[in-house]
Amino acid sequence: MQEMYWLTNVRLENGHIVQDGNVVGTKTDLYHLQIHAGKISNILPATEPLPDDAGLRKDAKGLLALPSFIEKHCHLDKTLLGDRWRPVQPAASIVERFEMEKHTLPTLATTMKERAEALLHVLLQAGSTHVRTHVDIYPEVGLRHLETIQEAFAAFDGKVSYEIVAFPQHGLLRTQCYDLIKAAVRQGCGLVGGVDPHHVDGDMEKSLHQMMELAVEGNADVDLHLHDGGRIGLDTIKRLAQLTEQAGWQGRVSISHAFALGDMEGQEADDIAHLLAENGMTIVTSVPLARTMPPVPFLHQHRVPVAVGCDNIFDSWSPFGNGDVLERAGRLAERFGSRTERDLARTLHFITGGKTPLDEEGYQVWPKMGDEASIVFVEASCSAETIARRSKRPAVMYQGNIVSGSL
């Protein structure tokens, strides 16, 4: 890591342009950022001269700087990237899909580590410097998939930070993998996963209890895959919220997909949103096109944490996915009709862990001195354009070092 240098001519957002009470644009100016030990240690307007002893300089050439992105939901162990093209084969049920994938992965010409590294490279190019991946844990493979993905992350040391979810894809109860999940947490997984406690495990109450028990015992967070819609899904969400409160696990539980939230109505919708917000439970969506999804603007309005992830990226479940979480954020904006400057810019919140250059009133809140120097450099005039146009990203910085592209 370079100890200290100046990043010059960086474009930063610094206010809203307001006409007749409406935000019609975003103000920007050029700045110089001092980078020291992976953090932003000083910020100067580009109109001011640099200190005489400024030393090393790197010119950003007017590119817009935005907080680097977070890929909140992917499966590095499942991807087929780097292997030959293959379409998805029909499956009569989710259980049949489990079995097909289980038998496909060991037959590939490429190794899981090679494919995982190929996907990490794609994620990094797209601007993600933090990755949450789920890794399948089941009796036939034990902890081998986990060990492989840890090796893949080791190859990207100093380029990305990461979280690993110990994921009982085939069912926590169904495959009786309680002890394996416990071992995975001891071996470095920071989260315990689960999947459809009712439909996959066949016992919602017991499945949720075991998942939370594993998390509390291992001091791990939780990320539950919940595809179940309607009443079953909503009851699962409510029960998980109750268990979260009982365990004192507020702020440590996520629900991926949570399609059932798209089915809630009226007072129940307000009650569930309040329950999620009170317990700091994060909803992670991949912004599906073909089915009901959580009402993100409603949840955000009710202070429910929401994040976006790509989920399947060319695997046995889907031939689609390009690993670009900015593209997913743009899809989210389209799906919920975000067209104004303010609404488009707000969408950045869901792929940066809540970091945005401006607050709702238009005051500059990022970057500040002391912030980590993890930045995406964008060919765009503002974050609203970045979301709407999926702008090019010539360079990505992680903790003060350029880790993809160049300036």
Short mmCIF file of N, CA, C and O in Angstrom, two decimals, residues 145-257:
data_model
loop_
_atom_site.label_atom_id
_atom_site.label_comp_id
_atom_site.label_asym_id
_atom_site.label_seq_id
_atom_site.Cartn_x
_atom_site.Cartn_y
_atom_site.Cartn_z
N HIS A 145 -16.14 -27.02 -0.35
CA HIS A 145 -16.49 -25.81 -1.10
C HIS A 145 -16.03 -24.57 -0.34
O HIS A 145 -15.51 -23.61 -0.94
N LEU A 146 -16.23 -24.56 0.95
CA LEU A 146 -15.80 -23.43 1.78
C LEU A 146 -14.29 -23.22 1.66
O LEU A 146 -13.82 -22.09 1.45
N GLU A 147 -13.53 -24.28 1.77
CA GLU A 147 -12.08 -24.17 1.69
C GLU A 147 -11.64 -23.63 0.34
O GLU A 147 -10.71 -22.81 0.25
N THR A 148 -12.30 -24.06 -0.72
CA THR A 148 -11.96 -23.59 -2.07
C THR A 148 -12.24 -22.10 -2.21
O THR A 148 -11.42 -21.35 -2.77
N ILE A 149 -13.39 -21.65 -1.73
CA ILE A 149 -13.74 -20.23 -1.85
C ILE A 149 -12.82 -19.38 -0.98
O ILE A 149 -12.44 -18.27 -1.36
N GLN A 150 -12.41 -19.87 0.15
CA GLN A 150 -11.44 -19.14 0.97
C GLN A 150 -10.11 -18.99 0.23
O GLN A 150 -9.45 -17.95 0.32
N GLU A 151 -9.72 -20.03 -0.51
CA GLU A 151 -8.50 -19.95 -1.32
C GLU A 151 -8.65 -18.90 -2.43
O GLU A 151 -7.72 -18.16 -2.74
N ALA A 152 -9.84 -18.85 -3.03
CA ALA A 152 -10.08 -17.86 -4.09
C ALA A 152 -9.99 -16.44 -3.53
O ALA A 152 -9.38 -15.55 -4.14
N PHE A 153 -10.56 -16.21 -2.37
CA PHE A 153 -10.47 -14.88 -1.75
C PHE A 153 -9.02 -14.54 -1.40
O PHE A 153 -8.61 -13.38 -1.51
N ALA A 154 -8.26 -15.53 -1.00
CA ALA A 154 -6.85 -15.28 -0.66
C ALA A 154 -6.09 -14.74 -1.86
O ALA A 154 -5.17 -13.93 -1.72
N ALA A 155 -6.50 -15.18 -3.07
CA ALA A 155 -5.85 -14.69 -4.29
C ALA A 155 -6.20 -13.23 -4.57
O ALA A 155 -5.55 -12.59 -5.39
N PHE A 156 -7.24 -12.73 -3.91
CA PHE A 156 -7.65 -11.33 -4.09
C PHE A 156 -7.39 -10.51 -2.83
O PHE A 156 -8.00 -9.46 -2.63
N ASP A 157 -6.47 -10.98 -2.02
CA ASP A 157 -6.12 -10.26 -0.80
C ASP A 157 -5.63 -8.85 -1.15
O ASP A 157 -4.81 -8.67 -2.06
N GLY A 158 -6.15 -7.86 -0.45
CA GLY A 158 -5.78 -6.48 -0.73
C GLY A 158 -6.58 -5.84 -1.85
O GLY A 158 -6.34 -4.68 -2.20
N LYS A 159 -7.54 -6.59 -2.40
CA LYS A 159 -8.38 -6.05 -3.48
C LYS A 159 -9.86 -6.00 -3.11
O LYS A 159 -10.58 -5.13 -3.59
N VAL A 160 -10.31 -6.94 -2.28
CA VAL A 160 -11.70 -6.95 -1.85
C VAL A 160 -11.77 -7.39 -0.39
O VAL A 160 -10.91 -8.12 0.09
N SER A 161 -12.82 -6.95 0.28
CA SER A 161 -13.18 -7.52 1.58
C SER A 161 -14.38 -8.43 1.33
O SER A 161 -15.03 -8.36 0.29
N TYR A 162 -14.68 -9.30 2.31
CA TYR A 162 -15.71 -10.30 2.01
C TYR A 162 -16.35 -10.84 3.27
O TYR A 162 -15.83 -10.72 4.39
N GLU A 163 -17.52 -11.46 3.08
CA GLU A 163 -18.24 -12.23 4.09
C GLU A 163 -18.63 -13.55 3.45
O GLU A 163 -18.98 -13.60 2.27
N ILE A 164 -18.62 -14.62 4.23
CA ILE A 164 -19.04 -15.92 3.74
C ILE A 164 -20.19 -16.44 4.60
O ILE A 164 -20.10 -16.46 5.82
N VAL A 165 -21.26 -16.85 3.91
CA VAL A 165 -22.42 -17.43 4.58
C VAL A 165 -22.32 -18.95 4.49
O VAL A 165 -22.20 -19.50 3.39
N ALA A 166 -22.38 -19.63 5.63
CA ALA A 166 -22.46 -21.09 5.64
C ALA A 166 -23.90 -21.46 5.26
O ALA A 166 -24.82 -21.30 6.05
N PHE A 167 -24.07 -21.95 4.03
CA PHE A 167 -25.40 -22.02 3.42
C PHE A 167 -25.85 -23.47 3.25
O PHE A 167 -25.32 -24.20 2.39
N PRO A 168 -26.84 -23.92 4.02
CA PRO A 168 -27.37 -25.27 3.85
C PRO A 168 -28.36 -25.30 2.68
O PRO A 168 -29.57 -25.44 2.87
N GLN A 169 -27.85 -25.16 1.46
CA GLN A 169 -28.68 -25.04 0.26
C GLN A 169 -29.73 -26.14 0.17
O GLN A 169 -30.86 -25.90 -0.27
N HIS A 170 -29.39 -27.34 0.56
CA HIS A 170 -30.29 -28.47 0.40
C HIS A 170 -31.18 -28.70 1.61
O HIS A 170 -31.89 -29.71 1.69
N GLY A 171 -31.13 -27.75 2.54
CA GLY A 171 -31.98 -27.82 3.72
C GLY A 171 -31.20 -28.14 4.98
O GLY A 171 -30.45 -29.13 5.01
N LEU A 172 -31.37 -27.32 6.00
CA LEU A 172 -30.68 -27.53 7.27
C LEU A 172 -31.16 -28.82 7.94
O LEU A 172 -30.36 -29.65 8.38
N LEU A 173 -32.48 -28.99 7.98
CA LEU A 173 -33.04 -30.20 8.57
C LEU A 173 -33.01 -31.36 7.58
O LEU A 173 -32.72 -32.50 7.96
N ARG A 174 -33.31 -31.05 6.33
CA ARG A 174 -33.45 -32.09 5.31
C ARG A 174 -32.16 -32.90 5.14
O ARG A 174 -32.20 -34.11 4.91
N THR A 175 -31.01 -32.24 5.25
CA THR A 175 -29.73 -32.94 5.09
C THR A 175 -29.01 -33.17 6.42
O THR A 175 -27.89 -33.66 6.43
N GLN A 176 -29.67 -32.76 7.51
CA GLN A 176 -29.11 -32.96 8.85
C GLN A 176 -27.65 -32.46 8.93
O GLN A 176 -26.74 -33.19 9.35
N CYS A 177 -27.48 -31.21 8.52
CA CYS A 177 -26.11 -30.67 8.45
C CYS A 177 -25.82 -29.66 9.56
O CYS A 177 -24.95 -28.79 9.40
N TYR A 178 -26.52 -29.77 10.66
CA TYR A 178 -26.32 -28.86 11.80
C TYR A 178 -24.85 -28.81 12.21
O TYR A 178 -24.26 -27.74 12.35
N ASP A 179 -24.25 -29.97 12.40
CA ASP A 179 -22.85 -30.01 12.86
C ASP A 179 -21.89 -29.47 11.80
O ASP A 179 -20.87 -28.85 12.14
N LEU A 180 -22.20 -29.69 10.53
CA LEU A 180 -21.36 -29.14 9.45
C LEU A 180 -21.42 -27.62 9.43
O LEU A 180 -20.38 -26.96 9.24
N ILE A 181 -22.61 -27.06 9.61
CA ILE A 181 -22.72 -25.60 9.65
C ILE A 181 -21.95 -25.05 10.84
O ILE A 181 -21.25 -24.04 10.74
N LYS A 182 -22.04 -25.72 11.97
CA LYS A 182 -21.29 -25.29 13.15
C LYS A 182 -19.79 -25.30 12.85
O LYS A 182 -19.06 -24.36 13.22
N ALA A 183 -19.32 -26.35 12.17
CA ALA A 183 -17.90 -26.44 11.82
C ALA A 183 -17.51 -25.34 10.84
O ALA A 183 -16.41 -24.78 10.91
N ALA A 184 -18.41 -25.02 9.90
CA ALA A 184 -18.12 -23.97 8.92
C ALA A 184 -17.97 -22.61 9.59
O ALA A 184 -17.11 -21.80 9.22
N VAL A 185 -18.79 -22.36 10.60
CA VAL A 185 -18.66 -21.11 11.35
C VAL A 185 -17.32 -21.07 12.08
O VAL A 185 -16.63 -20.04 12.08
N ARG A 186 -16.94 -22.18 12.67
CA ARG A 186 -15.63 -22.23 13.34
C ARG A 186 -14.49 -22.02 12.35
O ARG A 186 -13.42 -21.53 12.71
N GLN A 187 -14.72 -22.38 11.07
CA GLN A 187 -13.66 -22.27 10.06
C GLN A 187 -13.72 -20.96 9.29
O GLN A 187 -13.07 -20.81 8.29
N GLY A 188 -14.48 -20.00 9.77
CA GLY A 188 -14.38 -18.66 9.17
C GLY A 188 -15.63 -18.08 8.59
O GLY A 188 -15.61 -16.91 8.16
N CYS A 189 -16.73 -18.80 8.54
CA CYS A 189 -17.98 -18.22 8.03
C CYS A 189 -18.54 -17.26 9.08
O CYS A 189 -18.76 -17.65 10.22
N GLY A 190 -18.81 -16.05 8.66
CA GLY A 190 -19.33 -15.05 9.59
C GLY A 190 -20.84 -15.01 9.66
O GLY A 190 -21.40 -14.26 10.46
N LEU A 191 -21.50 -15.80 8.79
CA LEU A 191 -22.96 -15.83 8.78
C LEU A 191 -23.45 -17.26 8.66
O LEU A 191 -22.79 -18.11 8.04
N VAL A 192 -24.62 -17.50 9.23
CA VAL A 192 -25.34 -18.76 9.08
C VAL A 192 -26.51 -18.53 8.14
O VAL A 192 -27.24 -17.55 8.28
N GLY A 193 -26.67 -19.42 7.18
CA GLY A 193 -27.75 -19.29 6.22
C GLY A 193 -28.86 -20.30 6.46
O GLY A 193 -28.81 -21.13 7.37
N GLY A 194 -29.88 -20.19 5.65
CA GLY A 194 -31.01 -21.12 5.67
C GLY A 194 -31.78 -20.95 4.38
O GLY A 194 -31.55 -19.99 3.63
N VAL A 195 -32.68 -21.86 4.10
CA VAL A 195 -33.48 -21.76 2.88
C VAL A 195 -34.87 -22.33 3.11
O VAL A 195 -35.01 -23.45 3.61
N ASP A 196 -35.89 -21.54 2.81
CA ASP A 196 -37.30 -21.93 2.83
C ASP A 196 -37.61 -22.94 3.94
O ASP A 196 -37.84 -24.13 3.69
N PRO A 197 -37.64 -22.50 5.19
CA PRO A 197 -37.86 -23.41 6.31
C PRO A 197 -39.12 -24.26 6.19
O PRO A 197 -39.16 -25.39 6.69
N HIS A 198 -40.14 -23.76 5.52
CA HIS A 198 -41.39 -24.53 5.37
C HIS A 198 -41.29 -25.53 4.22
O HIS A 198 -41.46 -26.73 4.41
N HIS A 199 -40.97 -25.05 3.03
CA HIS A 199 -41.04 -25.91 1.85
C HIS A 199 -39.84 -26.84 1.69
O HIS A 199 -39.98 -27.96 1.22
N VAL A 200 -38.65 -26.38 2.06
CA VAL A 200 -37.47 -27.23 1.91
C VAL A 200 -37.26 -28.10 3.14
O VAL A 200 -37.07 -29.31 3.04
N ASP A 201 -37.31 -27.48 4.32
CA ASP A 201 -37.07 -28.25 5.55
C ASP A 201 -38.32 -28.93 6.09
O ASP A 201 -38.23 -29.88 6.87
N GLY A 202 -39.50 -28.43 5.71
CA GLY A 202 -40.74 -29.08 6.13
C GLY A 202 -41.16 -28.77 7.55
O GLY A 202 -42.16 -29.32 8.04
N ASP A 203 -40.43 -27.89 8.24
CA ASP A 203 -40.76 -27.55 9.63
C ASP A 203 -40.20 -26.16 9.90
O ASP A 203 -39.05 -25.99 10.31
N MET A 204 -41.05 -25.16 9.66
CA MET A 204 -40.58 -23.77 9.76
C MET A 204 -40.04 -23.44 11.14
O MET A 204 -38.95 -22.88 11.27
N GLU A 205 -40.75 -23.85 12.17
CA GLU A 205 -40.36 -23.51 13.53
C GLU A 205 -39.01 -24.13 13.90
O GLU A 205 -38.10 -23.45 14.39
N LYS A 206 -38.86 -25.42 13.66
CA LYS A 206 -37.63 -26.10 14.02
C LYS A 206 -36.45 -25.59 13.20
O LYS A 206 -35.34 -25.40 13.73
N SER A 207 -36.67 -25.35 11.93
CA SER A 207 -35.60 -24.88 11.05
C SER A 207 -35.09 -23.51 11.49
O SER A 207 -33.87 -23.27 11.60
N LEU A 208 -36.02 -22.58 11.77
CA LEU A 208 -35.61 -21.25 12.21
C LEU A 208 -34.90 -21.31 13.56
O LEU A 208 -33.91 -20.61 13.78
N HIS A 209 -35.40 -22.14 14.47
CA HIS A 209 -34.77 -22.27 15.78
C HIS A 209 -33.33 -22.76 15.65
O HIS A 209 -32.42 -22.23 16.29
N GLN A 210 -33.13 -23.79 14.81
CA GLN A 210 -31.78 -24.31 14.66
C GLN A 210 -30.85 -23.28 14.02
O GLN A 210 -29.69 -23.15 14.42
N MET A 211 -31.34 -22.56 13.02
CA MET A 211 -30.53 -21.54 12.36
C MET A 211 -30.10 -20.47 13.35
O MET A 211 -28.92 -20.10 13.43
N MET A 212 -31.05 -19.96 14.16
CA MET A 212 -30.71 -18.93 15.13
C MET A 212 -29.82 -19.48 16.24
O MET A 212 -28.92 -18.79 16.73
N GLU A 213 -30.05 -20.72 16.62
CA GLU A 213 -29.21 -21.35 17.65
C GLU A 213 -27.75 -21.43 17.18
O GLU A 213 -26.82 -21.12 17.93
N LEU A 214 -27.55 -21.83 15.93
CA LEU A 214 -26.20 -21.90 15.36
C LEU A 214 -25.55 -20.52 15.32
O LEU A 214 -24.36 -20.37 15.62
N ALA A 215 -26.34 -19.51 14.95
CA ALA A 215 -25.81 -18.15 14.85
C ALA A 215 -25.38 -17.63 16.22
O ALA A 215 -24.29 -17.08 16.39
N VAL A 216 -26.24 -17.80 17.20
CA VAL A 216 -25.95 -17.28 18.54
C VAL A 216 -24.76 -18.02 19.15
O VAL A 216 -23.84 -17.40 19.72
N GLU A 217 -24.75 -19.34 19.02
CA GLU A 217 -23.65 -20.12 19.58
C GLU A 217 -22.31 -19.76 18.94
O GLU A 217 -21.28 -19.69 19.60
N GLY A 218 -22.34 -19.49 17.63
CA GLY A 218 -21.11 -19.17 16.91
C GLY A 218 -20.83 -17.69 16.79
O GLY A 218 -19.88 -17.29 16.11
N ASN A 219 -21.68 -16.85 17.43
CA ASN A 219 -21.56 -15.39 17.32
C ASN A 219 -21.49 -14.95 15.86
O ASN A 219 -20.65 -14.15 15.45
N ALA A 220 -22.40 -15.50 15.06
CA ALA A 220 -22.45 -15.22 13.62
C ALA A 220 -23.74 -14.49 13.28
O ALA A 220 -24.74 -14.59 14.00
N ASP A 221 -23.72 -13.77 12.17
CA ASP A 221 -24.94 -13.14 11.66
C ASP A 221 -25.77 -14.18 10.91
O ASP A 221 -25.36 -15.34 10.77
N VAL A 222 -26.92 -13.77 10.40
CA VAL A 222 -27.86 -14.67 9.73
C VAL A 222 -28.24 -14.09 8.38
O VAL A 222 -28.43 -12.88 8.24
N ASP A 223 -28.34 -14.96 7.36
CA ASP A 223 -28.89 -14.56 6.05
C ASP A 223 -29.73 -15.72 5.53
O ASP A 223 -29.22 -16.74 5.07
N LEU A 224 -31.05 -15.56 5.62
CA LEU A 224 -32.00 -16.60 5.23
C LEU A 224 -32.48 -16.38 3.81
O LEU A 224 -32.97 -15.30 3.47
N HIS A 225 -32.36 -17.41 2.95
CA HIS A 225 -33.00 -17.39 1.63
C HIS A 225 -34.48 -17.73 1.82
O HIS A 225 -34.80 -18.83 2.30
N LEU A 226 -35.35 -16.83 1.46
CA LEU A 226 -36.79 -17.09 1.62
C LEU A 226 -37.51 -16.80 0.30
O LEU A 226 -37.75 -15.64 -0.05
N HIS A 227 -37.83 -17.89 -0.42
CA HIS A 227 -38.56 -17.76 -1.67
C HIS A 227 -40.07 -17.87 -1.45
O HIS A 227 -40.85 -17.45 -2.31
N ASP A 228 -40.48 -18.49 -0.36
CA ASP A 228 -41.91 -18.71 -0.10
C ASP A 228 -42.67 -17.39 -0.09
O ASP A 228 -42.30 -16.45 0.61
N GLY A 229 -43.74 -17.34 -0.87
CA GLY A 229 -44.56 -16.14 -0.93
C GLY A 229 -45.80 -16.26 -0.08
O GLY A 229 -45.97 -17.23 0.67
N GLY A 230 -46.68 -15.26 -0.17
CA GLY A 230 -47.97 -15.32 0.49
C GLY A 230 -47.89 -15.49 1.99
O GLY A 230 -46.95 -15.06 2.65
N ARG A 231 -48.92 -16.16 2.54
CA ARG A 231 -49.03 -16.30 3.98
C ARG A 231 -47.87 -17.06 4.59
O ARG A 231 -47.36 -16.71 5.67
N ILE A 232 -47.41 -18.12 3.93
CA ILE A 232 -46.30 -18.90 4.48
C ILE A 232 -45.05 -18.02 4.62
O ILE A 232 -44.38 -18.02 5.65
N GLY A 233 -44.74 -17.27 3.58
CA GLY A 233 -43.56 -16.41 3.63
C GLY A 233 -43.68 -15.31 4.67
O GLY A 233 -42.73 -15.03 5.41
N LEU A 234 -44.85 -14.68 4.75
CA LEU A 234 -45.04 -13.60 5.72
C LEU A 234 -44.96 -14.12 7.15
O LEU A 234 -44.36 -13.48 8.03
N ASP A 235 -45.55 -15.30 7.40
CA ASP A 235 -45.46 -15.88 8.74
C ASP A 235 -44.01 -16.23 9.10
O ASP A 235 -43.59 -16.09 10.26
N THR A 236 -43.24 -16.67 8.10
CA THR A 236 -41.83 -16.98 8.35
C THR A 236 -41.06 -15.72 8.72
O THR A 236 -40.24 -15.73 9.65
N ILE A 237 -41.33 -14.63 8.03
CA ILE A 237 -40.65 -13.36 8.32
C ILE A 237 -41.00 -12.87 9.72
O ILE A 237 -40.11 -12.44 10.48
N LYS A 238 -42.28 -12.95 10.07
CA LYS A 238 -42.69 -12.51 11.41
C LYS A 238 -42.03 -13.35 12.50
O LYS A 238 -41.55 -12.82 13.51
N ARG A 239 -41.99 -14.65 12.27
CA ARG A 239 -41.40 -15.52 13.30
C ARG A 239 -39.90 -15.28 13.43
O ARG A 239 -39.36 -15.26 14.55
N LEU A 240 -39.23 -15.07 12.30
CA LEU A 240 -37.79 -14.79 12.37
C LEU A 240 -37.54 -13.47 13.10
O LEU A 240 -36.58 -13.35 13.87
N ALA A 241 -38.41 -12.49 12.89
CA ALA A 241 -38.27 -11.22 13.61
C ALA A 241 -38.42 -11.43 15.12
O ALA A 241 -37.67 -10.84 15.92
N GLN A 242 -39.36 -12.27 15.51
CA GLN A 242 -39.54 -12.57 16.93
C GLN A 242 -38.30 -13.24 17.52
O GLN A 242 -37.84 -12.88 18.61
N LEU A 243 -37.76 -14.20 16.79
CA LEU A 243 -36.56 -14.90 17.25
C LEU A 243 -35.36 -13.96 17.30
O LEU A 243 -34.49 -14.08 18.18
N THR A 244 -35.29 -13.04 16.36
CA THR A 244 -34.21 -12.05 16.34
C THR A 244 -34.25 -11.19 17.60
O THR A 244 -33.22 -10.95 18.25
N GLU A 245 -35.44 -10.74 17.95
CA GLU A 245 -35.59 -9.92 19.15
C GLU A 245 -35.26 -10.73 20.40
O GLU A 245 -34.55 -10.25 21.30
N GLN A 246 -35.76 -11.97 20.48
CA GLN A 246 -35.51 -12.80 21.65
C GLN A 246 -34.02 -13.08 21.85
O GLN A 246 -33.53 -13.12 22.98
N ALA A 247 -33.30 -13.25 20.75
CA ALA A 247 -31.87 -13.55 20.83
C ALA A 247 -31.01 -12.31 21.02
O ALA A 247 -29.81 -12.41 21.27
N GLY A 248 -31.62 -11.14 20.90
CA GLY A 248 -30.84 -9.90 20.95
C GLY A 248 -29.96 -9.75 19.71
O GLY A 248 -28.88 -9.18 19.78
N TRP A 249 -30.44 -10.25 18.58
CA TRP A 249 -29.64 -10.28 17.34
C TRP A 249 -30.02 -9.13 16.39
O TRP A 249 -29.84 -9.23 15.19
N GLN A 250 -30.55 -8.05 16.95
CA GLN A 250 -30.93 -6.90 16.14
C GLN A 250 -29.74 -6.38 15.33
O GLN A 250 -28.63 -6.29 15.86
N GLY A 251 -29.98 -6.06 14.09
CA GLY A 251 -28.93 -5.56 13.20
C GLY A 251 -28.04 -6.64 12.64
O GLY A 251 -27.07 -6.33 11.93
N ARG A 252 -28.35 -7.91 12.90
CA ARG A 252 -27.47 -9.00 12.48
C ARG A 252 -28.19 -10.04 11.62
O ARG A 252 -27.63 -11.12 11.37
N VAL A 253 -29.40 -9.74 11.18
CA VAL A 253 -30.19 -10.71 10.42
C VAL A 253 -30.61 -10.11 9.08
O VAL A 253 -31.08 -8.98 9.02
N SER A 254 -30.41 -10.89 8.02
CA SER A 254 -30.85 -10.51 6.67
C SER A 254 -31.81 -11.57 6.13
O SER A 254 -31.72 -12.74 6.51
N ILE A 255 -32.69 -11.14 5.24
CA ILE A 255 -33.54 -12.07 4.50
C ILE A 255 -33.32 -11.79 3.02
O ILE A 255 -33.60 -10.69 2.54
N SER A 256 -32.80 -12.79 2.33
CA SER A 256 -32.61 -12.65 0.88
C SER A 256 -33.88 -13.06 0.16
O SER A 256 -34.55 -14.02 0.54
N HIS A 257 -34.18 -12.34 -0.90
CA HIS A 257 -35.36 -12.53 -1.74
C HIS A 257 -36.61 -11.98 -1.05
O HIS A 257 -37.17 -11.00 -1.51
#
